[in-house]
Amino acid sequence: MMIIMHPGATKQQVAHVIEHIEAHNLSAHVIEGVEQTVIGAVGESHTVSTDVFETLPGVQTVQRISQPYKLASRQFHPHDSVFPIDGFSVGGEEIAIIAGPCSVEGRTQLLEIAQAVREAGANALRGGAFKPRTSPYAFQGLGEEGLEYLAEARELTGMPVVAEIMAVSQVEIMVKYVDVMQIGARNMQNFNLLRAVGETRTPVLLKRGLSATVEELLMAAEYILSGGNTRVMLCERGIRTFETATRNTTDINAIPVLKSLTHLPVILDPSHSTGHAAYVSAIAKAAIAAGADGLIVEAHQDPAHAMSDGKQSLTPEAFAKMVSQVKSVAEAVGRRVAVPLAHRERG
Ligand code: PEP
Ligand code: MN
């Protein structure tokens, strides 16, 4: 439930409400708005009467949140969550573009493509060091060596880095090297992993499961938020349907649906959602027109020889063209593509 404090409520009154929440074995999540403080009481709150809080000093009203996800819901947090990630912000007026190879394949490969995507306008670099592959015989990623190259690419380009975490045992090393931890589609309901990243304060890009509903995605985000990690971005990356012409089916509907149900930023991955480089730019533009807050796109200097997902990877030239077209769509819908940190510093 949500406990909405009076505009003039004092810090002591807020602290008193929190004490009561905790005394009922619920956890308190405070949002300090410009005018009012809202305190979320999360847990088995249906067993507790709203009267318990309504009579406390400083409390204006108490409301129950109707959805099964609480901290993720727009009811709890009516304004869009905007959070900074090392140099740019996600969820506000600016569109964030994350780009890079599916896998970190080697030092030269990564540093080259990192510079190329930065020049083309990327705000952050992606690259997998631990790869969830369908076949156990396929390239599984370079592990820590890959993370070291990502850290070097960040030094070189000034871009924050995004990489996938596959297991709870990788939390420590990931927090050390990356700016955003990606939870892949196959792990969207790995609840132990969700809890573990929720304990950290490293931003998370949570991808929708292959056959997960929007509500299941939001419940997965709730696991992370309930641990106190508030910087969660949701990512639509295509879902399984009967259609085989594309790798997955981009659920464009999910973008406005998510934007209405949650305050969390919504990112679209046109690479995995289409599976073909030729369709990536069209779907990227559609996503921005539909209200997405950002894109995560695979790019490779030599897609034909990429160790994973070459078919859907854009060349640096194709990526640059996509960015310029996305900029026009962003402007048409009253947004703008974030200026890359490195460019900002130079200017
Ligand atoms: C990836 O980003 O390379 C990836 C494996 O994505 P997904 O989990 O969406 O399949
Ligand atoms: Mn990939």
XYZ file of C-alpha atoms and ligand atoms in Angstrom:
358
model
C 0.000 0.000 0.000
C 0.963 3.640 -0.426
C 1.034 6.051 2.448
C 0.808 9.605 1.170
C 2.108 12.160 3.632
C 0.753 15.705 4.008
C 2.809 18.305 2.091
C 4.077 19.714 5.388
C 4.861 16.377 7.081
C 8.033 16.422 9.149
C 10.985 14.036 8.950
C 10.015 12.678 12.382
C 6.497 11.892 11.146
C 7.936 10.043 8.132
C 10.277 8.110 10.434
C 7.352 7.259 12.699
C 5.355 5.848 9.755
C 8.370 3.770 8.697
C 8.617 2.336 12.232
C 4.978 1.264 12.032
C 5.467 -0.285 8.585
C 8.412 -2.320 9.843
C 6.553 -3.320 12.991
C 4.028 -5.020 10.665
C 6.815 -6.970 8.945
C 6.528 -4.867 5.788
C 9.337 -3.016 4.082
C 9.239 0.737 3.602
C 10.237 2.414 0.321
C 10.297 6.196 0.469
C 9.819 8.467 -2.536
C 10.477 12.096 -1.789
C 8.504 14.138 -4.300
C 8.817 17.880 -4.787
C 5.693 18.527 -2.741
C 4.916 15.327 -0.915
C 6.562 12.219 0.429
C 5.044 8.879 -0.479
C 5.964 5.747 1.460
C 5.344 2.333 -0.031
C 4.623 -0.441 2.474
C 5.492 -3.612 0.627
C 5.123 -7.259 1.569
C 2.053 -9.111 2.859
C 0.277 -5.769 3.123
C -3.189 -7.204 2.403
C -3.133 -8.633 5.926
C -2.752 -5.147 7.428
C -5.635 -2.682 7.632
C -5.118 0.787 6.143
C -6.517 2.209 9.431
C -3.203 1.388 11.093
C -1.542 4.150 9.071
C -4.417 6.531 8.385
C -4.457 7.743 11.969
C -0.717 8.401 12.261
C 0.360 12.077 12.451
C 1.377 13.588 9.098
C -0.488 11.003 6.999
C -2.836 12.417 4.365
C -4.251 9.242 2.763
C -3.528 5.558 2.390
C -4.170 3.734 -0.872
C -3.866 0.121 -1.857
C -2.010 -0.649 -5.095
C -4.258 -2.841 -7.204
C -1.565 -4.508 -9.349
C 0.470 -7.487 -8.098
C 3.658 -5.494 -8.731
C 3.906 -2.516 -6.406
C 7.210 -0.650 -6.608
C 7.204 -1.072 -10.406
C 3.700 0.329 -10.812
C 2.863 3.791 -12.036
C 0.305 4.026 -9.274
C 3.133 3.947 -6.727
C 5.363 6.314 -8.723
C 3.234 8.441 -11.109
C 6.165 10.224 -12.774
C 8.617 8.558 -15.151
C 11.722 7.319 -13.379
C 14.721 9.129 -14.786
C 18.068 7.865 -13.638
C 21.612 8.790 -14.412
C 24.049 6.225 -15.744
C 27.530 7.601 -15.732
C 27.171 10.600 -17.985
C 23.707 10.312 -19.491
C 20.260 9.731 -18.151
C 17.643 7.151 -19.054
C 13.888 7.649 -18.893
C 13.685 11.399 -19.474
C 13.327 13.410 -22.636
C 16.521 11.970 -24.096
C 16.671 8.710 -26.037
C 19.597 6.502 -24.987
C 21.333 4.387 -27.617
C 23.337 1.397 -26.423
C 25.328 -0.352 -29.139
C 28.114 -2.847 -29.629
C 28.794 -6.445 -30.515
C 26.749 -9.383 -29.322
C 29.932 -10.883 -27.830
C 33.267 -9.445 -26.843
C 35.477 -11.511 -29.161
C 38.870 -9.923 -28.534
C 40.617 -6.687 -27.599
C 41.072 -5.226 -31.081
C 37.581 -6.202 -32.193
C 35.999 -4.526 -29.157
C 38.072 -1.338 -29.128
C 37.482 -0.826 -32.851
C 33.723 -1.286 -32.764
C 33.446 0.746 -29.544
C 35.081 3.747 -31.222
C 32.981 3.280 -34.336
C 29.653 3.229 -32.483
C 30.675 6.161 -30.331
C 31.527 8.199 -33.427
C 28.113 7.285 -34.846
C 26.371 8.556 -31.698
C 26.052 5.660 -29.223
C 25.747 6.631 -25.538
C 26.799 3.308 -24.075
C 28.651 0.196 -25.217
C 27.197 -3.309 -25.067
C 29.152 -6.552 -25.302
C 28.638 -9.977 -23.784
C 31.432 -11.646 -21.831
C 29.259 -14.490 -20.510
C 27.032 -15.698 -23.331
C 23.815 -17.721 -23.006
C 24.094 -19.923 -26.107
C 21.523 -22.446 -27.262
C 24.295 -24.950 -28.018
C 26.897 -25.870 -25.410
C 29.398 -26.166 -28.288
C 28.905 -22.558 -29.450
C 31.241 -19.730 -28.302
C 30.448 -19.098 -24.640
C 32.201 -15.727 -24.268
C 35.607 -14.652 -22.963
C 34.538 -14.343 -19.306
C 36.680 -12.025 -17.178
C 39.046 -11.328 -20.060
C 36.036 -9.922 -21.953
C 35.125 -7.720 -18.987
C 38.677 -6.352 -18.927
C 38.374 -5.346 -22.574
C 35.046 -3.671 -21.829
C 36.683 -1.680 -19.027
C 39.460 -0.678 -21.428
C 36.892 0.378 -24.035
C 35.179 2.541 -21.416
C 38.504 4.241 -20.639
C 39.140 4.828 -24.311
C 35.706 6.088 -25.338
C 34.163 7.456 -22.151
C 31.072 5.300 -22.720
C 29.559 3.306 -19.852
C 29.387 -0.435 -20.533
C 26.511 -2.924 -20.475
C 27.113 -6.681 -20.215
C 25.035 -9.722 -19.397
C 25.188 -11.457 -16.039
C 24.211 -15.122 -16.159
C 24.676 -16.382 -12.620
C 24.571 -15.260 -8.991
C 28.243 -16.247 -8.702
C 29.121 -13.503 -11.233
C 27.645 -10.587 -9.246
C 30.904 -9.534 -7.606
C 32.938 -9.496 -10.779
C 30.191 -7.793 -12.797
C 29.756 -4.998 -10.270
C 33.495 -4.438 -10.433
C 33.632 -4.058 -14.223
C 30.302 -2.924 -15.675
C 28.008 0.097 -15.431
C 24.805 -1.764 -16.311
C 24.103 -5.462 -15.765
C 21.916 -7.054 -18.401
C 19.632 -9.905 -17.421
C 18.962 -11.879 -20.575
C 15.639 -13.206 -21.807
C 16.494 -16.729 -20.667
C 17.098 -15.568 -17.117
C 14.138 -13.207 -16.725
C 12.590 -15.539 -14.165
C 15.808 -16.667 -12.499
C 14.531 -15.369 -9.179
C 17.767 -15.946 -7.293
C 19.616 -13.873 -9.872
C 16.969 -11.125 -9.740
C 17.285 -10.959 -5.962
C 21.068 -10.918 -6.162
C 21.195 -7.960 -8.573
C 18.509 -6.263 -6.467
C 20.989 -6.265 -3.582
C 23.514 -4.294 -5.649
C 23.234 -0.645 -6.665
C 24.394 -1.226 -10.236
C 21.712 -0.368 -12.829
C 20.012 -3.338 -14.498
C 18.688 -3.822 -18.028
C 16.061 -6.528 -17.667
C 15.074 -8.287 -20.872
C 11.653 -9.770 -21.411
C 11.592 -13.569 -21.476
C 10.973 -15.354 -24.761
C 7.430 -16.279 -23.747
C 6.857 -13.918 -20.854
C 3.827 -11.685 -20.508
C 4.146 -7.990 -19.725
C 2.914 -8.722 -16.207
C 5.568 -11.410 -15.693
C 8.225 -8.919 -16.842
C 6.961 -6.378 -14.307
C 6.921 -8.984 -11.544
C 10.536 -9.832 -12.419
C 11.414 -6.118 -12.142
C 9.632 -6.070 -8.768
C 12.117 -8.652 -7.444
C 14.989 -6.291 -8.252
C 13.240 -3.166 -6.939
C 12.241 -4.868 -3.707
C 15.924 -5.333 -2.906
C 16.363 -1.559 -3.041
C 17.943 -1.300 -6.493
C 15.786 1.342 -8.146
C 17.622 1.681 -11.462
C 15.900 -0.949 -13.600
C 15.330 -0.554 -17.347
C 12.907 -2.898 -19.058
C 13.764 -4.277 -22.468
C 11.399 -5.617 -25.107
C 13.460 -7.970 -27.295
C 10.801 -9.832 -29.252
C 8.681 -12.768 -28.235
C 8.060 -16.247 -29.633
C 5.089 -16.472 -31.966
C 4.109 -18.802 -34.830
C 5.873 -16.451 -37.281
C 9.192 -17.743 -38.627
C 10.041 -14.971 -41.119
C 11.848 -13.144 -38.325
C 13.786 -14.552 -35.350
C 11.177 -13.222 -32.912
C 8.144 -10.960 -33.172
C 8.668 -7.416 -31.915
C 5.861 -6.639 -29.521
C 5.551 -2.938 -30.297
C 2.335 -2.942 -28.241
C 4.397 -3.692 -25.152
C 6.000 -0.235 -25.326
C 2.883 1.917 -24.712
C 1.457 -0.810 -22.450
C 4.565 -0.775 -20.264
C 4.725 3.022 -20.320
C 1.200 3.161 -18.949
C 1.685 0.455 -16.288
C 5.124 1.381 -15.011
C 7.371 4.378 -14.385
C 10.489 2.426 -15.379
C 12.299 3.281 -18.639
C 11.527 1.037 -21.621
C 14.267 0.065 -24.068
C 13.794 -1.829 -27.327
C 16.231 -4.337 -28.816
C 15.528 -4.388 -32.568
C 18.428 -6.810 -33.180
C 17.118 -9.832 -31.270
C 13.505 -8.941 -31.965
C 14.006 -9.190 -35.750
C 17.134 -11.329 -36.144
C 18.002 -9.644 -39.455
C 20.183 -6.569 -39.934
C 17.942 -5.447 -42.815
C 14.951 -4.919 -40.498
C 16.711 -3.390 -37.490
C 16.493 0.265 -38.495
C 12.766 0.121 -39.351
C 11.906 -1.434 -35.995
C 14.217 0.942 -34.122
C 12.312 3.885 -35.619
C 8.955 2.268 -34.854
C 10.004 1.803 -31.231
C 10.934 5.450 -30.775
C 7.687 6.527 -32.441
C 5.831 4.231 -30.013
C 7.431 5.878 -26.980
C 10.516 3.785 -26.148
C 13.157 5.524 -24.028
C 16.096 3.903 -25.741
C 17.527 1.216 -27.974
C 20.073 -1.558 -27.551
C 21.507 -2.527 -30.911
C 24.093 -5.072 -32.035
C 26.879 -3.737 -34.251
C 30.000 -5.448 -35.616
C 32.780 -4.315 -37.949
C 32.568 -7.606 -39.872
C 29.145 -9.141 -39.277
C 29.792 -12.068 -41.637
C 32.561 -13.293 -39.327
C 31.002 -12.415 -35.955
C 31.218 -15.192 -33.357
C 27.547 -14.715 -32.451
C 24.514 -12.971 -33.943
C 26.315 -11.697 -37.077
C 23.134 -11.935 -39.139
C 21.405 -9.300 -37.039
C 24.452 -7.074 -36.453
C 24.740 -3.691 -38.166
C 27.967 -2.516 -39.751
C 29.240 0.810 -38.357
C 27.919 2.532 -41.514
C 24.458 0.992 -41.183
C 24.442 1.874 -37.485
C 25.327 5.518 -38.232
C 22.502 5.674 -40.773
C 20.075 4.186 -38.250
C 21.083 6.784 -35.624
C 20.474 9.683 -38.008
C 17.029 8.344 -38.918
C 16.187 7.682 -35.264
C 17.112 11.306 -34.497
C 14.442 12.548 -36.937
C 11.797 10.250 -35.460
C 12.769 11.329 -31.932
C 12.325 14.981 -32.875
C 8.962 14.234 -34.475
C 7.709 12.850 -31.150
C 9.207 15.613 -29.006
C 12.284 13.710 -27.829
C 15.970 13.914 -28.710
C 18.813 11.435 -28.925
C 21.234 11.941 -26.029
C 24.552 13.475 -26.990
C 27.355 10.983 -26.330
C 29.435 11.867 -23.293
C 32.679 11.908 -25.222
C 31.247 14.398 -27.728
C 29.845 16.556 -24.948
C 33.221 16.765 -23.242
C 34.934 17.740 -26.444
C 32.322 20.396 -27.278
C 22.079 -10.569 -26.149
O 21.767 -9.409 -25.810
O 23.087 -10.833 -26.834
C 21.143 -11.656 -25.790
C 21.562 -12.903 -25.630
O 19.871 -11.216 -25.672
P 18.516 -11.985 -25.242
O 18.706 -12.382 -23.825
O 17.462 -10.960 -25.463
O 18.375 -13.175 -26.170
Mn 23.096 -11.328 -29.254
